[in-house]
Amino acid sequence: MLDVRRILVFTEVARRGSVTATARALNYTPSAVSQQVSRLEAEAGQPLLERHARGVTLTDAGRALAERGERIERELTAAENELADFAGLRAGTLRIGTFPTVGASLLPRAVIAFREAHPDVRLTVRSARIAGLWAMLENREVEMSLMWDYDWNRIDREDIVVTSLVDDPPALLVSKDHPLASHPSATLAQFANDPWITRADHHPVAEALARSCHAAGFEPQIAYEAHDYQEAQAMVAAGIGVALAPTLALEGIRGGVSVLPLPSPAPVRRILLVRMSDHALTPAAQAFAGFLRDSTAVGGAS
C-alpha cells in the first residue's frame, strides 16, 4: 500500500518542480525528500520523477499520482476543518437522556445555556424511566443520561462513570386545610394516621415512602396511587391524603397545596449524570455537563 505521507511529499515536489525547493518548504533536508520519493517509487513499482540538473519532471505515472495527491490534500484539509468544527462546537449532535422531574426542573436551564453558547450543535433529549435510560445508554442512543438513586439502591456498575450532581431531599405535600399546613416543617410520625397518596407502578418514590414510614414506626394507609406528581398534587388539594415528593418535582405547586420540609433523616435521592465508561465524552457533551453543574449550583435541591 502506498504511504500517504510520502504521497504528500511527492505532491509538493511535483508542485514546486524541485527537491531543494520542497525541502525548504517542508523544513526537510534535500536528502530526506529524495529518500521519501525513492521509497514511494519502490512502493509504486515504477519511476515517478525524471531528475535532471534544473530540477525534476514527472513521468505519466507521476502526473497521475500528483493529481491524486492534490485530492488527498484537499480531503485531509476538509477533514481537519470538520474535526475543528466538532471540537469548537460549531457542528455535531448531542443526545441526552433524562427523566421527568429533572426534565421539568434543572434540565431546561442547562439546555437554554448550552443552545445560547453553541447554537450550531443539534441537541436532542430523550425522557424515560430508569430501565429505558439504561437501554438508551447501552445502545448508544444517548451519550449520557441524568439518573437518580437512593441510599438503599445505589447505582454501582463497573462499566459506567457516575457523576453526582445534587442531592434532592423530599417534602410533604398536604392540603391547605390540613391541621399541620401552616407548620414550618413536619415529621412523618405526625402523619401516621393520615391516608397517603403514593406513586403507582412500583415507582421508586413509593418505595421511599414505605421505607420512611416503616422507619418512623407505622405502615402508610394508601388512599390513591398517582401516575405523576401533578396528579398527586390534585388529590392532595382535594383532601384525599398527604404525599411525599422529591423537591425537584415541586417546580409548580398548585393552589390548595402546602409544602412542608422534612427534617433529617429523610430519603434523599441523588441526581446523577451517567455515561458508559468505554464511551469518551465529545466536546459537546463535556460542555453540556458543565452547564448541568452550573444549573444544579443555581437551582439545586440542596
XYZ file of C-alpha atoms in Angstrom, residues 50-300:
251
model
C 12.843 12.219 -14.103
C 15.721 14.009 -12.424
C 17.938 16.494 -14.263
C 20.216 19.418 -13.457
C 17.483 22.048 -13.473
C 15.058 20.093 -11.308
C 12.609 17.293 -11.974
C 9.831 16.440 -14.402
C 7.017 13.982 -13.846
C 6.528 10.711 -15.621
C 2.995 9.857 -16.763
C 2.585 7.783 -13.595
C 3.975 10.680 -11.559
C 1.464 13.134 -13.014
C -1.415 10.774 -12.251
C -0.205 10.279 -8.684
C 0.359 14.011 -8.149
C -3.250 14.680 -9.178
C -4.367 12.083 -6.662
C -2.101 13.651 -4.085
C -3.733 17.051 -4.539
C -7.141 15.493 -3.981
C -5.824 13.744 -0.861
C -4.544 17.102 0.426
C -7.962 18.671 -0.107
C -9.725 15.805 1.657
C -7.318 15.958 4.604
C -7.803 19.711 4.894
C -11.576 19.229 4.810
C -11.310 16.527 7.494
C -9.182 18.782 9.714
C -11.665 21.638 9.322
C -14.603 19.339 10.045
C -12.967 17.963 13.166
C -12.128 21.508 14.242
C -15.821 22.358 13.897
C -16.746 19.483 16.202
C -14.018 20.368 18.682
C -15.033 24.022 18.572
C -18.743 23.125 18.957
C -19.605 24.615 15.563
C -21.189 21.370 14.361
C -22.357 17.969 15.529
C -25.126 16.332 17.512
C -25.536 15.771 21.242
C -28.029 13.221 22.607
C -29.004 13.360 26.285
C -31.236 11.120 28.395
C -33.321 12.420 31.287
C -36.321 11.655 33.479
C -39.432 13.799 34.030
C -38.746 15.581 37.317
C -35.297 16.764 36.231
C -36.616 17.434 32.731
C -39.060 19.888 34.293
C -36.621 21.498 36.754
C -32.840 21.505 36.364
C -32.506 20.471 32.724
C -34.192 23.440 30.985
C -31.660 25.898 32.425
C -28.776 23.807 31.103
C -30.446 23.397 27.699
C -31.029 27.141 27.322
C -27.458 27.990 28.331
C -25.982 25.340 26.003
C -28.051 26.408 22.997
C -27.171 30.049 23.523
C -23.470 29.207 23.727
C -23.391 26.587 20.949
C -26.317 27.139 18.554
C -24.755 25.032 15.776
C -24.786 21.802 17.815
C -28.024 19.869 17.393
C -29.255 18.889 20.864
C -31.822 16.133 21.362
C -33.234 14.998 24.705
C -34.954 11.659 25.417
C -37.028 11.188 28.577
C -37.730 7.791 30.143
C -37.861 5.801 33.360
C -34.667 4.186 34.654
C -34.950 0.989 32.588
C -35.417 2.998 29.416
C -32.484 5.256 30.236
C -30.213 2.241 30.754
C -31.284 0.799 27.412
C -30.561 4.076 25.605
C -27.124 4.351 27.221
C -26.145 0.769 26.458
C -27.396 1.037 22.856
C -25.543 4.359 22.390
C -28.826 6.148 21.651
C -27.670 8.821 24.107
C -24.152 9.898 25.067
C -25.005 10.378 28.708
C -28.074 10.422 30.883
C -29.416 12.008 34.007
C -30.461 9.375 36.549
C -31.159 9.046 40.259
C -30.620 6.640 43.103
C -31.254 6.227 46.858
C -29.032 5.033 49.702
C -30.554 1.558 49.639
C -30.204 1.099 45.878
C -27.021 2.818 44.703
C -26.122 2.737 41.021
C -22.915 0.700 41.051
C -21.634 -0.828 37.812
C -18.060 -1.303 36.648
C -18.871 -0.294 33.066
C -20.139 3.212 33.840
C -18.877 6.583 35.046
C -21.155 8.312 37.556
C -21.016 11.997 38.451
C -23.125 13.143 41.386
C -24.768 16.491 40.607
C -27.007 17.355 43.540
C -28.997 15.881 46.422
C -32.780 16.050 46.120
C -34.462 15.868 49.544
C -38.163 15.035 49.889
C -41.010 17.202 51.116
C -44.507 16.541 52.398
C -47.497 17.755 50.423
C -50.624 18.465 52.458
C -53.910 20.181 51.802
C -54.163 23.845 52.799
C -56.942 22.693 55.138
C -54.749 20.172 56.944
C -54.183 20.998 60.651
C -50.403 20.995 60.094
C -50.464 23.003 56.857
C -49.124 26.171 58.490
C -46.252 24.453 60.316
C -42.723 25.307 59.092
C -41.835 21.601 58.923
C -43.118 18.215 59.981
C -42.089 14.645 60.697
C -43.575 11.550 59.113
C -44.695 10.282 62.514
C -47.123 13.206 62.756
C -48.974 11.767 59.739
C -49.155 8.151 60.890
C -52.973 8.268 60.903
C -53.379 10.146 57.615
C -54.235 8.456 54.318
C -51.394 8.630 51.797
C -51.124 9.335 48.094
C -48.243 7.440 46.539
C -46.862 6.757 43.046
C -48.244 3.888 41.010
C -46.442 1.103 39.139
C -43.810 0.409 41.813
C -42.259 3.849 41.338
C -39.064 4.403 43.414
C -40.787 7.168 45.395
C -43.381 4.615 46.528
C -40.535 2.533 47.960
C -39.057 5.651 49.548
C -42.387 6.362 51.239
C -42.771 2.800 52.505
C -39.219 2.660 53.863
C -39.524 6.060 55.539
C -42.852 5.279 57.179
C -41.582 1.935 58.440
C -38.540 3.696 59.911
C -40.942 6.120 61.616
C -42.848 3.179 63.127
C -46.027 2.912 61.057
C -47.486 1.392 57.898
C -48.820 4.037 55.472
C -52.506 3.727 54.548
C -52.549 4.169 50.754
C -55.617 6.047 49.548
C -54.548 6.819 45.974
C -51.838 5.762 43.503
C -50.926 8.610 41.168
C -49.100 8.360 37.838
C -47.345 11.738 38.087
C -46.747 14.476 40.630
C -49.325 16.863 39.191
C -51.977 14.188 39.674
C -50.699 13.607 43.213
C -50.927 17.339 43.946
C -54.509 17.445 42.678
C -55.501 14.648 45.024
C -53.697 16.333 47.934
C -55.541 19.593 47.200
C -58.808 17.645 47.132
C -58.091 16.343 50.636
C -57.787 12.673 49.718
C -54.491 12.345 51.558
C -50.948 13.571 52.020
C -47.998 12.771 49.763
C -44.222 12.501 49.715
C -42.410 14.077 46.759
C -38.824 14.993 45.824
C -38.136 18.710 45.946
C -37.304 18.814 42.223
C -40.819 17.554 41.468
C -42.300 20.709 43.034
C -41.444 23.343 40.428
C -45.119 24.253 40.089
C -47.257 23.962 43.218
C -50.990 24.143 42.592
C -53.388 26.106 44.725
C -54.672 24.309 47.764
C -51.377 22.525 48.479
C -48.869 23.305 51.225
C -45.275 22.041 51.140
C -43.659 21.001 54.430
C -39.908 20.272 54.518
C -38.902 17.018 56.177
C -36.069 17.176 58.709
C -33.267 14.626 58.570
C -33.275 11.665 58.382
C -35.218 11.674 55.134
C -34.994 9.564 51.941
C -32.751 11.867 49.913
C -32.183 10.831 46.318
C -29.024 11.679 44.385
C -29.301 13.262 40.935
C -26.586 11.747 38.749
C -25.008 12.108 35.339
C -24.112 8.682 33.929
C -22.174 7.543 30.874
C -20.690 4.244 29.718
C -17.016 4.061 30.701
C -15.907 2.996 27.211
C -17.636 5.994 25.621
C -15.436 9.098 25.919
C -17.410 12.320 26.043
C -17.351 14.525 22.964
C -16.501 18.219 23.399
C -20.225 18.966 23.141
C -21.057 16.505 25.923
C -18.284 17.912 28.118
C -19.647 21.420 27.626
C -23.202 20.325 28.403
C -22.064 18.573 31.586
C -20.582 21.877 32.685
C -23.870 23.672 32.113
C -25.643 20.960 34.128
C -23.285 21.529 37.044
C -23.951 25.266 36.798
C -27.687 24.597 36.742
C -27.573 22.495 39.900
C -25.423 25.115 41.638
C -28.009 27.811 40.860
C -31.201 25.852 41.387
C -30.223 22.643 43.137
